[in-house]
Amino acid sequence: MEDRPVWYAAAGESIFSQGGQGKTAFLIESGEVEISTTKNGRKLVISRLGPGEIFGELALFSDQPRSASAKATCDSELAIITPETLRSAINSADPVLASLIRCNLGRFAWTQRYMLQHAAPSHSVLALDSVAASERQTEIEISTGIAESQFRNFYQPIFSSETGEIAGFEALLRWYHPTRGLVTPGSFVNVAEQTGQIIELGSFALREALKDLRRFQDRLDNSGGKESSSPLFMSVNLSVRQLLEPREIDRLVEIVRDSGVAPELIKLEITESLLVDDPAHAPLALEHIRSTGVKLAIDDFGTGYSSLSYLHLYPLDTLKIDRSFVQGVRKEPRRMRILRAIVHLARDLGFSVVAEGIETEDELQAIRELECDLLQGFLLSKPIPAELILTRLQRGSFSLPFWKKELI
Ligand code: C2E
Ligand code: CA
Ligand code: CA
């Protein structure tokens, strides 16, 4: 990397801003640069970098907007690194070294983005230390939990909007913690994502969910099938981490094949972070999984970038509209109009649409007017253990009592 162009940044000068576009990275020759991000409206300084350190490198292999801001804290000399300089440096390296660098750059890009999204909203190194210690503790406890089978799936019923019948379930992990009692994913999924333990938990959740779906369907059939006229489906959440390694994708495909469940009754829910963070790898991973016949759902639609272009770029079948969109649809006409446009477009393109997080009668009424296919939310049912699902299927007590009500 000879003859690099140089930027002489004055003290206080902004080098780039979060959300901005840019294709270059910078190597600090002299001076100091502060890297910060904004989380919940607060500025969080992530690091201060000095000579010999590099920043902005995500832009070299991703078209996404800058995920942090950079500012010179004193007069600084910055060597500018473009994608071309990097490419020619990698290409002239030993082939083994070059492929090692390429592979690790991909993984690094993912981890970096993940860390920024989950950065603690605090400036204090002490606070960060204690967060790290508590995360380490959680990691150890998760390992024990896996070894001692403390994890279970709960299932949240999902209903047909047309008939009010139960149509399927979403599997949601729960941790029967020996001292804390029943723990929801909010307290462990982030740590499990960082440590990679989510890979083990995720394949456990899928295997368990498919086994339980067979029990649910058997119970339904044996109780005269009062609850549903079509076969029940099972939705399972997948972490991006499960899709980064080809070996893990093979494992998922194997679990699906060994389950004995018709693949079209299995829905794997992914969040758009996979599509955003790993645009080169995502279509291949998704195609491979989909070749088994399973359906793919995009979860939490309406948060993050939420680009409708995903709908034709990737082999997806279902759109799950996030709770934040569903909340208050009645109160905000604009939100309702956006939602209506999304639902119509998605349905026109042949996608099924699930509205998540329906908590009130008002929300239900509004969502039913939008003609979403499937409905999910605390109003209809909370996530419950498998045994309770079996009892309710037996009793025929899943039907929605308010279905008889006329729509406005
Ligand atoms: P998610 O995939 O968006 O799942 C829906 C979450 O919303 C669940 O929270 C569910 O209990 C909650 N929910 C459903 N209806 C309502 C409602 O009407 N109101 C409100 N306030 N909440 C509602 P939960 O079970 O705590 O799970 C949180 C997240 O943890 C999930 O969000 C998912 O991202 C993650 N997760 C759960 N199980 C797994 C798993 O097996 N693998 C992976 N990778 N992630 C999982
Ligand atoms: Ca989900
Ligand atoms: Ca969701």
GROMACS .gro file of C-alpha atoms and ligand atoms in nm:
model
  456
    1MET     CA    1   0.000   0.000   0.000
    2GLU     CA    2   0.249   0.256  -0.118
    3ASP     CA    3   0.163   0.623  -0.193
    4ARG     CA    4  -0.158   0.631   0.007
    5PRO     CA    5  -0.351   0.955  -0.013
    6VAL     CA    6  -0.353   1.136   0.322
    7TRP     CA    7  -0.617   1.344   0.501
    8TYR     CA    8  -0.493   1.605   0.747
    9ALA     CA    9  -0.787   1.636   0.989
   10ALA     CA   10  -0.796   1.935   1.224
   11ALA     CA   11  -0.882   1.895   1.594
   12GLY     CA   12  -1.261   1.850   1.626
   13GLU     CA   13  -1.311   1.779   1.256
   14SER     CA   14  -1.568   1.514   1.169
   15ILE     CA   15  -1.428   1.235   0.950
   16PHE     CA   16  -1.758   1.062   0.893
   17SER     CA   17  -2.098   1.039   1.059
   18GLN     CA   18  -2.318   0.749   1.161
   19GLY     CA   19  -2.570   0.677   0.887
   20GLY     CA   20  -2.355   0.841   0.619
   21GLN     CA   21  -2.221   0.665   0.311
   22GLY     CA   22  -1.855   0.607   0.238
   23LYS     CA   23  -1.626   0.348   0.086
   24THR     CA   24  -1.299   0.428   0.261
   25ALA     CA   25  -1.120   0.323   0.578
   26PHE     CA   26  -0.847   0.521   0.752
   27LEU     CA   27  -0.514   0.435   0.909
   28ILE     CA   28  -0.403   0.680   1.177
   29GLU     CA   29  -0.048   0.797   1.102
   30SER     CA   30  -0.050   1.050   1.387
   31GLY     CA   31  -0.304   1.206   1.623
   32GLU     CA   32  -0.616   1.061   1.782
   33VAL     CA   33  -0.966   0.972   1.658
   34GLU     CA   34  -1.279   0.924   1.866
   35ILE     CA   35  -1.534   0.663   1.749
   36SER     CA   36  -1.886   0.705   1.880
   37THR     CA   37  -2.238   0.585   1.817
   38THR     CA   38  -2.582   0.709   1.913
   39LYS     CA   39  -2.808   0.474   2.104
   40ASN     CA   40  -3.151   0.579   2.229
   41GLY     CA   41  -3.063   0.939   2.151
   42ARG     CA   42  -2.744   0.930   2.361
   43LYS     CA   43  -2.390   0.954   2.234
   44LEU     CA   44  -2.179   0.658   2.334
   45VAL     CA   45  -1.802   0.681   2.286
   46ILE     CA   46  -1.688   0.338   2.178
   47SER     CA   47  -1.315   0.397   2.157
   48ARG     CA   48  -1.032   0.644   2.108
   49LEU     CA   49  -0.777   0.529   1.856
   50GLY     CA   50  -0.416   0.632   1.806
   51PRO     CA   51  -0.130   0.588   1.558
   52GLY     CA   52  -0.117   0.253   1.382
   53GLU     CA   53  -0.487   0.185   1.436
   54ILE     CA   54  -0.744   0.151   1.158
   55PHE     CA   55  -1.111   0.258   1.153
   56GLY     CA   56  -1.406   0.275   0.913
   57GLU     CA   57  -1.299  -0.059   0.767
   58LEU     CA   58  -1.656  -0.199   0.753
   59ALA     CA   59  -1.717   0.029   0.456
   60LEU     CA   60  -1.450  -0.156   0.259
   61PHE     CA   61  -1.665  -0.466   0.227
   62SER     CA   62  -2.020  -0.347   0.286
   63ASP     CA   63  -2.248  -0.098   0.114
   64GLN     CA   64  -2.433  -0.026   0.436
   65PRO     CA   65  -2.432   0.321   0.591
   66ARG     CA   66  -2.160   0.399   0.848
   67SER     CA   67  -2.250   0.232   1.177
   68ALA     CA   68  -2.058   0.487   1.391
   69SER     CA   69  -1.919   0.840   1.377
   70ALA     CA   70  -1.550   0.934   1.373
   71LYS     CA   71  -1.396   1.266   1.478
   72ALA     CA   72  -1.037   1.382   1.518
   73THR     CA   73  -0.977   1.487   1.881
   74CYS     CA   74  -0.651   1.665   1.786
   75ASP     CA   75  -0.476   1.749   1.459
   76SER     CA   76  -0.436   1.410   1.294
   77GLU     CA   77  -0.282   1.259   0.985
   78LEU     CA   78  -0.491   0.981   0.831
   79ALA     CA   79  -0.391   0.753   0.546
   80ILE     CA   80  -0.692   0.684   0.326
   81ILE     CA   81  -0.754   0.318   0.235
   82THR     CA   82  -0.988   0.248  -0.055
   83PRO     CA   83  -1.142  -0.091  -0.150
   84GLU     CA   84  -0.903  -0.097  -0.448
   85THR     CA   85  -0.593  -0.056  -0.228
   86LEU     CA   86  -0.717  -0.332   0.001
   87ARG     CA   87  -0.804  -0.563  -0.288
   88SER     CA   88  -0.467  -0.524  -0.453
   89ALA     CA   89  -0.290  -0.583  -0.119
   90ILE     CA   90  -0.491  -0.902  -0.058
   91ASN     CA   91  -0.443  -1.023  -0.415
   92SER     CA   92  -0.068  -0.987  -0.395
   93ALA     CA   93  -0.054  -1.180  -0.066
   94ASP     CA   94   0.011  -1.554  -0.035
   95PRO     CA   95  -0.312  -1.737  -0.149
   96VAL     CA   96  -0.358  -1.908   0.190
   97LEU     CA   97  -0.317  -1.578   0.369
   98ALA     CA   98  -0.549  -1.408   0.119
   99SER     CA   99  -0.832  -1.657   0.170
  100LEU     CA  100  -0.783  -1.645   0.549
  101ILE     CA  101  -0.813  -1.266   0.539
  102ARG     CA  102  -1.126  -1.275   0.318
  103CYS     CA  103  -1.298  -1.530   0.540
  104ASN     CA  104  -1.218  -1.342   0.860
  105LEU     CA  105  -1.315  -1.005   0.718
  106GLY     CA  106  -1.666  -1.145   0.657
  107ARG     CA  107  -1.697  -1.273   1.013
  108PHE     CA  108  -1.546  -0.957   1.155
  109ALA     CA  109  -1.798  -0.741   0.969
  110TRP     CA  110  -2.082  -0.932   1.129
  111THR     CA  111  -1.939  -0.922   1.483
  112GLN     CA  112  -1.854  -0.552   1.459
  113ARG     CA  113  -2.207  -0.460   1.354
  114TYR     CA  114  -2.352  -0.683   1.625
  115MET     CA  115  -2.136  -0.524   1.898
  116LEU     CA  116  -2.235  -0.174   1.787
  117GLN     CA  117  -2.603  -0.258   1.791
  118HIS     CA  118  -2.578  -0.402   2.141
  119ALA     CA  119  -2.328  -0.154   2.291
  120ALA     CA  120  -2.408  -0.064   2.652
  121PRO     CA  121  -2.543   0.294   2.688
  122SER     CA  122  -2.271   0.400   2.927
  123HIS     CA  123  -1.941   0.585   2.911
  124SER     CA  124  -1.793   0.424   3.215
  125VAL     CA  125  -1.523   0.162   3.174
  126LEU     CA  126  -1.620   0.028   3.517
  127ALA     CA  127  -1.980  -0.016   3.405
  128LEU     CA  128  -1.859  -0.194   3.091
  129ASP     CA  129  -1.638  -0.417   3.309
  130SER     CA  130  -1.931  -0.515   3.527
  131VAL     CA  131  -2.146  -0.580   3.219
  132ALA     CA  132  -1.867  -0.803   3.087
  133ALA     CA  133  -1.846  -0.988   3.421
  134SER     CA  134  -2.220  -1.045   3.436
  135GLU     CA  135  -2.223  -1.159   3.072
  136ARG     CA  136  -1.942  -1.402   3.149
  137GLN     CA  137  -2.148  -1.536   3.440
  138THR     CA  138  -2.452  -1.574   3.213
  139GLU     CA  139  -2.236  -1.757   2.957
  140ILE     CA  140  -2.124  -2.008   3.222
  141GLU     CA  141  -2.481  -2.052   3.344
  142ILE     CA  142  -2.610  -2.105   2.989
  143SER     CA  143  -2.349  -2.380   2.940
  144THR     CA  144  -2.465  -2.548   3.260
  145GLY     CA  145  -2.826  -2.494   3.152
  146ILE     CA  146  -2.762  -2.667   2.818
  147ALA     CA  147  -2.579  -2.956   2.988
  148GLU     CA  148  -2.856  -2.996   3.248
  149SER     CA  149  -3.150  -2.957   3.002
  150GLN     CA  150  -3.286  -2.642   3.170
  151PHE     CA  151  -3.411  -2.501   2.839
  152ARG     CA  152  -3.758  -2.570   2.701
  153ASN     CA  153  -3.978  -2.427   2.427
  154PHE     CA  154  -4.300  -2.245   2.500
  155TYR     CA  155  -4.544  -2.214   2.211
  156GLN     CA  156  -4.749  -1.911   2.116
  157PRO     CA  157  -5.054  -2.004   1.909
  158ILE     CA  158  -5.103  -1.824   1.576
  159PHE     CA  159  -5.457  -1.792   1.439
  160SER     CA  160  -5.611  -1.774   1.095
  161SER     CA  161  -5.758  -1.432   1.045
  162GLU     CA  162  -6.021  -1.569   0.812
  163THR     CA  163  -6.162  -1.846   1.031
  164GLY     CA  164  -6.037  -1.770   1.382
  165GLU     CA  165  -5.903  -2.126   1.396
  166ILE     CA  166  -5.563  -2.210   1.533
  167ALA     CA  167  -5.323  -2.235   1.237
  168GLY     CA  168  -4.985  -2.296   1.400
  169PHE     CA  169  -4.738  -2.191   1.667
  170GLU     CA  170  -4.420  -1.995   1.722
  171ALA     CA  171  -4.164  -2.175   1.938
  172LEU     CA  172  -4.008  -1.942   2.198
  173LEU     CA  173  -3.724  -2.050   2.421
  174ARG     CA  174  -3.762  -2.047   2.799
  175TRP     CA  175  -3.501  -2.118   3.064
  176TYR     CA  176  -3.600  -2.297   3.383
  177HIS     CA  177  -3.320  -2.140   3.583
  178PRO     CA  178  -3.241  -2.315   3.914
  179THR     CA  179  -3.246  -1.989   4.117
  180ARG     CA  180  -3.411  -1.727   3.896
  181GLY     CA  181  -3.711  -1.937   3.795
  182LEU     CA  182  -3.861  -1.904   3.449
  183VAL     CA  183  -3.638  -1.676   3.239
  184THR     CA  184  -3.744  -1.525   2.903
  185PRO     CA  185  -3.500  -1.482   2.610
  186GLY     CA  186  -3.453  -1.109   2.674
  187SER     CA  187  -3.207  -1.201   2.953
  188PHE     CA  188  -2.998  -1.456   2.769
  189VAL     CA  189  -3.034  -1.443   2.390
  190ASN     CA  190  -2.794  -1.149   2.347
  191VAL     CA  191  -2.519  -1.323   2.544
  192ALA     CA  192  -2.588  -1.653   2.366
  193GLU     CA  193  -2.558  -1.467   2.031
  194GLN     CA  194  -2.223  -1.318   2.127
  195THR     CA  195  -2.077  -1.643   2.257
  196GLY     CA  196  -2.217  -1.858   1.977
  197GLN     CA  197  -2.419  -2.065   2.230
  198ILE     CA  198  -2.729  -1.963   2.033
  199ILE     CA  199  -2.621  -2.219   1.772
  200GLU     CA  200  -2.666  -2.503   2.022
  201LEU     CA  201  -2.983  -2.349   2.169
  202GLY     CA  202  -3.129  -2.283   1.825
  203SER     CA  203  -3.085  -2.636   1.698
  204PHE     CA  204  -3.227  -2.766   2.026
  205ALA     CA  205  -3.530  -2.536   1.983
  206LEU     CA  206  -3.588  -2.656   1.625
  207ARG     CA  207  -3.557  -3.026   1.710
  208GLU     CA  208  -3.786  -2.992   2.013
  209ALA     CA  209  -4.042  -2.781   1.823
  210LEU     CA  210  -4.075  -3.032   1.540
  211LYS     CA  211  -4.113  -3.318   1.787
  212ASP     CA  212  -4.385  -3.121   1.968
  213LEU     CA  213  -4.562  -3.029   1.644
  214ARG     CA  214  -4.610  -3.399   1.574
  215ARG     CA  215  -4.759  -3.444   1.923
  216PHE     CA  216  -4.990  -3.143   1.871
  217GLN     CA  217  -5.111  -3.270   1.534
  218ASP     CA  218  -5.168  -3.621   1.675
  219ARG     CA  219  -5.370  -3.478   1.962
  220LEU     CA  220  -5.574  -3.267   1.722
  221ASP     CA  221  -5.644  -3.564   1.497
  222ASN     CA  222  -5.735  -3.788   1.791
  223SER     CA  223  -5.969  -3.533   1.941
  224GLY     CA  224  -6.176  -3.517   1.624
  225GLY     CA  225  -5.987  -3.221   1.471
  226LYS     CA  226  -6.239  -2.968   1.602
  227GLU     CA  227  -5.980  -2.693   1.635
  228SER     CA  228  -5.841  -2.669   1.286
  229SER     CA  229  -5.937  -2.780   0.939
  230SER     CA  230  -5.580  -2.764   0.803
  231PRO     CA  231  -5.253  -2.912   0.932
  232LEU     CA  232  -5.080  -2.705   1.199
  233PHE     CA  233  -4.748  -2.534   1.122
  234MET     CA  234  -4.452  -2.455   1.343
  235SER     CA  235  -4.244  -2.136   1.329
  236VAL     CA  236  -3.896  -2.141   1.481
  237ASN     CA  237  -3.657  -1.848   1.524
  238LEU     CA  238  -3.316  -1.874   1.365
  239SER     CA  239  -3.017  -1.670   1.468
  240VAL     CA  240  -2.789  -1.517   1.208
  241ARG     CA  241  -2.511  -1.711   1.377
  242GLN     CA  242  -2.675  -2.039   1.272
  243LEU     CA  243  -2.659  -1.933   0.910
  244LEU     CA  244  -2.299  -1.812   0.898
  245GLU     CA  245  -2.138  -2.155   0.898
  246PRO     CA  246  -2.212  -2.401   0.616
  247ARG     CA  247  -2.178  -2.686   0.871
  248GLU     CA  248  -2.458  -2.540   1.081
  249ILE     CA  249  -2.685  -2.503   0.780
  250ASP     CA  250  -2.627  -2.872   0.703
  251ARG     CA  251  -2.722  -2.950   1.063
  252LEU     CA  252  -3.050  -2.756   1.030
  253VAL     CA  253  -3.132  -2.932   0.706
  254GLU     CA  254  -3.064  -3.266   0.878
  255ILE     CA  255  -3.294  -3.180   1.171
  256VAL     CA  256  -3.572  -3.088   0.926
  257ARG     CA  257  -3.525  -3.411   0.727
  258ASP     CA  258  -3.508  -3.632   1.039
  259SER     CA  259  -3.816  -3.476   1.198
  260GLY     CA  260  -4.077  -3.654   0.988
  261VAL     CA  261  -4.270  -3.325   0.964
  262ALA     CA  262  -4.381  -3.217   0.616
  263PRO     CA  263  -4.130  -2.937   0.537
  264GLU     CA  264  -4.400  -2.698   0.415
  265LEU     CA  265  -4.536  -2.696   0.772
  266ILE     CA  266  -4.205  -2.564   0.904
  267LYS     CA  267  -4.136  -2.190   0.902
  268LEU     CA  268  -3.797  -2.056   0.991
  269GLU     CA  269  -3.801  -1.696   1.110
  270ILE     CA  270  -3.501  -1.480   1.032
  271THR     CA  271  -3.446  -1.115   1.105
  272GLU     CA  272  -3.329  -0.875   0.841
  273SER     CA  273  -2.988  -0.841   1.009
  274LEU     CA  274  -2.882  -1.149   0.810
  275LEU     CA  275  -2.980  -0.982   0.485
  276VAL     CA  276  -2.817  -0.653   0.585
  277ASP     CA  277  -2.496  -0.781   0.744
  278ASP     CA  278  -2.414  -1.062   0.509
  279PRO     CA  279  -2.567  -0.975   0.172
  280ALA     CA  280  -2.317  -1.188  -0.019
  281HIS     CA  281  -2.374  -1.504   0.181
  282ALA     CA  282  -2.744  -1.470   0.272
  283PRO     CA  283  -2.909  -1.578  -0.059
  284LEU     CA  284  -2.699  -1.897  -0.079
  285ALA     CA  285  -2.768  -1.993   0.281
  286LEU     CA  286  -3.140  -1.923   0.242
  287GLU     CA  287  -3.167  -2.108  -0.091
  288HIS     CA  288  -2.997  -2.412   0.061
  289ILE     CA  289  -3.239  -2.420   0.354
  290ARG     CA  290  -3.537  -2.357   0.132
  291SER     CA  291  -3.438  -2.641  -0.101
  292THR     CA  292  -3.568  -2.874   0.174
  293GLY     CA  293  -3.916  -2.728   0.120
  294VAL     CA  294  -3.936  -2.531   0.446
  295LYS     CA  295  -4.086  -2.181   0.444
  296LEU     CA  296  -3.892  -1.870   0.539
  297ALA     CA  297  -4.036  -1.576   0.728
  298ILE     CA  298  -3.890  -1.232   0.777
  299ASP     CA  299  -3.941  -1.143   1.143
  300ASP     CA  300  -3.988  -0.802   1.307
  301PHE     CA  301  -4.073  -0.632   0.976
  302GLY     CA  302  -4.117  -0.260   1.037
  303THR     CA  303  -3.805  -0.227   1.252
  304GLY     CA  304  -3.452  -0.168   1.117
  305TYR     CA  305  -3.417  -0.100   0.746
  306SER     CA  306  -3.731  -0.293   0.645
  307SER     CA  307  -3.682  -0.279   0.274
  308LEU     CA  308  -3.958  -0.420   0.059
  309SER     CA  309  -3.688  -0.518  -0.188
  310TYR     CA  310  -3.616  -0.821   0.032
  311LEU     CA  311  -3.942  -0.964  -0.086
  312HIS     CA  312  -3.815  -1.030  -0.433
  313LEU     CA  313  -3.440  -1.050  -0.364
  314TYR     CA  314  -3.462  -1.341  -0.122
  315PRO     CA  315  -3.659  -1.666  -0.122
  316LEU     CA  316  -3.903  -1.558   0.152
  317ASP     CA  317  -4.264  -1.669   0.201
  318THR     CA  318  -4.395  -1.484   0.502
  319LEU     CA  319  -4.374  -1.134   0.642
  320LYS     CA  320  -4.418  -1.085   1.015
  321ILE     CA  321  -4.521  -0.733   1.097
  322ASP     CA  322  -4.356  -0.618   1.417
  323ARG     CA  323  -4.550  -0.531   1.732
  324SER     CA  324  -4.425  -0.172   1.720
  325PHE     CA  325  -4.614  -0.128   1.391
  326VAL     CA  326  -4.926  -0.299   1.520
  327GLN     CA  327  -4.941  -0.093   1.842
  328GLY     CA  328  -5.153   0.211   1.810
  329VAL     CA  329  -5.262   0.146   1.449
  330ARG     CA  330  -5.599   0.292   1.536
  331LYS     CA  331  -5.456   0.613   1.679
  332GLU     CA  332  -5.224   0.696   1.392
  333PRO     CA  333  -5.393   0.702   1.051
  334ARG     CA  334  -5.057   0.741   0.876
  335ARG     CA  335  -4.928   0.420   1.031
  336MET     CA  336  -5.245   0.244   0.925
  337ARG     CA  337  -5.197   0.363   0.565
  338ILE     CA  338  -4.836   0.242   0.556
  339LEU     CA  339  -4.938  -0.090   0.700
  340ARG     CA  340  -5.221  -0.127   0.450
  341ALA     CA  341  -4.982  -0.062   0.159
  342ILE     CA  342  -4.731  -0.316   0.293
  343VAL     CA  343  -4.994  -0.584   0.349
  344HIS     CA  344  -5.147  -0.535   0.004
  345LEU     CA  345  -4.813  -0.544  -0.172
  346ALA     CA  346  -4.698  -0.850   0.020
  347ARG     CA  347  -5.022  -1.034  -0.048
  348ASP     CA  348  -5.013  -0.939  -0.415
  349LEU     CA  349  -4.668  -1.091  -0.435
  350GLY     CA  350  -4.800  -1.413  -0.283
  351PHE     CA  351  -4.658  -1.371   0.067
  352SER     CA  352  -4.851  -1.461   0.373
  353VAL     CA  353  -4.862  -1.183   0.631
  354VAL     CA  354  -4.861  -1.232   1.008
  355ALA     CA  355  -4.943  -0.946   1.246
  356GLU     CA  356  -4.752  -0.990   1.573
  357GLY     CA  357  -4.809  -0.849   1.918
  358ILE     CA  358  -5.184  -0.787   1.906
  359GLU     CA  359  -5.269  -0.680   2.260
  360THR     CA  360  -5.603  -0.500   2.242
  361GLU     CA  361  -5.943  -0.545   2.081
  362ASP     CA  362  -5.885  -0.220   1.893
  363GLU     CA  363  -5.564  -0.348   1.741
  364LEU     CA  364  -5.731  -0.675   1.648
  365GLN     CA  365  -6.015  -0.495   1.478
  366ALA     CA  366  -5.777  -0.272   1.280
  367ILE     CA  367  -5.556  -0.561   1.179
  368ARG     CA  368  -5.851  -0.771   1.065
  369GLU     CA  369  -5.956  -0.486   0.838
  370LEU     CA  370  -5.611  -0.503   0.679
  371GLU     CA  371  -5.668  -0.865   0.585
  372CYS     CA  372  -5.349  -1.008   0.728
  373ASP     CA  373  -5.355  -1.385   0.695
  374LEU     CA  374  -5.241  -1.477   1.042
  375LEU     CA  375  -5.268  -1.319   1.386
  376GLN     CA  376  -5.049  -1.350   1.693
  377GLY     CA  377  -5.049  -1.166   2.024
  378PHE     CA  378  -5.118  -1.171   2.396
  379LEU     CA  379  -5.484  -1.087   2.334
  380LEU     CA  380  -5.527  -1.417   2.153
  381SER     CA  381  -5.286  -1.626   2.360
  382LYS     CA  382  -4.957  -1.587   2.545
  383PRO     CA  383  -4.676  -1.837   2.483
  384ILE     CA  384  -4.752  -2.149   2.690
  385PRO     CA  385  -4.585  -2.484   2.764
  386ALA     CA  386  -4.638  -2.782   2.532
  387GLU     CA  387  -4.844  -2.969   2.790
  388LEU     CA  388  -5.095  -2.686   2.809
  389ILE     CA  389  -5.123  -2.675   2.429
  390LEU     CA  390  -5.200  -3.048   2.432
  391THR     CA  391  -5.469  -3.003   2.698
  392ARG     CA  392  -5.633  -2.718   2.510
  393LEU     CA  393  -5.627  -2.906   2.180
  394GLN     CA  394  -5.790  -3.199   2.356
  395ARG     CA  395  -6.059  -2.979   2.511
  396GLY     CA  396  -6.120  -2.787   2.190
  397SER     CA  397  -6.076  -2.458   2.376
  398PHE     CA  398  -5.861  -2.270   2.125
  399SER     CA  399  -6.143  -2.118   1.922
  400LEU     CA  400  -6.151  -1.739   1.940
  401PRO     CA  401  -6.469  -1.627   2.118
  402PHE     CA  402  -6.465  -1.277   1.969
  403TRP     CA  403  -6.463  -1.409   1.613
  404LYS     CA  404  -6.836  -1.396   1.587
  405LYS     CA  405  -6.826  -1.017   1.624
  406GLU     CA  406  -6.904  -0.822   1.310
  407LEU     CA  407  -6.625  -0.616   1.156
  408ILE     CA  408  -6.688  -0.244   1.154
  409C2E     P1  409  -3.973  -1.264   1.852
  409C2E     O1  410  -3.924  -1.368   1.759
  409C2E     O2  411  -4.014  -1.135   1.792
  409C2E     O3  412  -4.090  -1.331   1.933
  409C2E     C1  413  -4.205  -1.264   1.976
  409C2E     C2  414  -4.188  -1.210   2.114
  409C2E     O4  415  -4.295  -1.122   2.141
  409C2E     C3  416  -4.195  -1.319   2.221
  409C2E     O5  417  -4.114  -1.277   2.330
  409C2E     C4  418  -4.341  -1.315   2.259
  409C2E     O6  419  -4.365  -1.363   2.390
  409C2E     C5  420  -4.367  -1.168   2.252
  409C2E     N1  421  -4.508  -1.138   2.227
  409C2E     C6  422  -4.597  -1.207   2.155
  409C2E     N2  423  -4.716  -1.147   2.153
  409C2E     C7  424  -4.702  -1.033   2.226
  409C2E     C8  425  -4.791  -0.928   2.264
  409C2E     O7  426  -4.907  -0.925   2.230
  409C2E     N3  427  -4.738  -0.828   2.340
  409C2E     C9  428  -4.609  -0.829   2.381
  409C2E     N4  429  -4.567  -0.728   2.457
  409C2E     N5  430  -4.522  -0.926   2.347
  409C2E    C10  431  -4.568  -1.027   2.271
  409C2E     P2  432  -4.010  -1.375   2.400
  409C2E     O8  433  -4.066  -1.513   2.410
  409C2E     O9  434  -3.965  -1.306   2.524
  409C2E    O10  435  -3.894  -1.381   2.295
  409C2E    C11  436  -3.817  -1.266   2.267
  409C2E    C12  437  -3.726  -1.288   2.151
  409C2E    O11  438  -3.627  -1.386   2.180
  409C2E    C13  439  -3.797  -1.340   2.027
  409C2E    O12  440  -3.862  -1.232   1.963
  409C2E    C14  441  -3.678  -1.395   1.948
  409C2E    O13  442  -3.611  -1.291   1.882
  409C2E    C15  443  -3.588  -1.446   2.059
  409C2E     N6  444  -3.603  -1.593   2.067
  409C2E    C16  445  -3.695  -1.667   2.133
  409C2E     N7  446  -3.674  -1.798   2.111
  409C2E    C17  447  -3.567  -1.807   2.027
  409C2E    C18  448  -3.496  -1.916   1.966
  409C2E    O14  449  -3.528  -2.036   1.979
  409C2E     N8  450  -3.391  -1.884   1.884
  409C2E    C19  451  -3.353  -1.754   1.862
  409C2E     N9  452  -3.249  -1.731   1.781
  409C2E    N10  453  -3.417  -1.650   1.918
  409C2E    C20  454  -3.523  -1.676   1.999
  410CA      CA  455  -4.001  -1.459   1.585
  411CA      CA  456  -4.108  -1.087   1.597
   0.00000   0.00000   0.00000
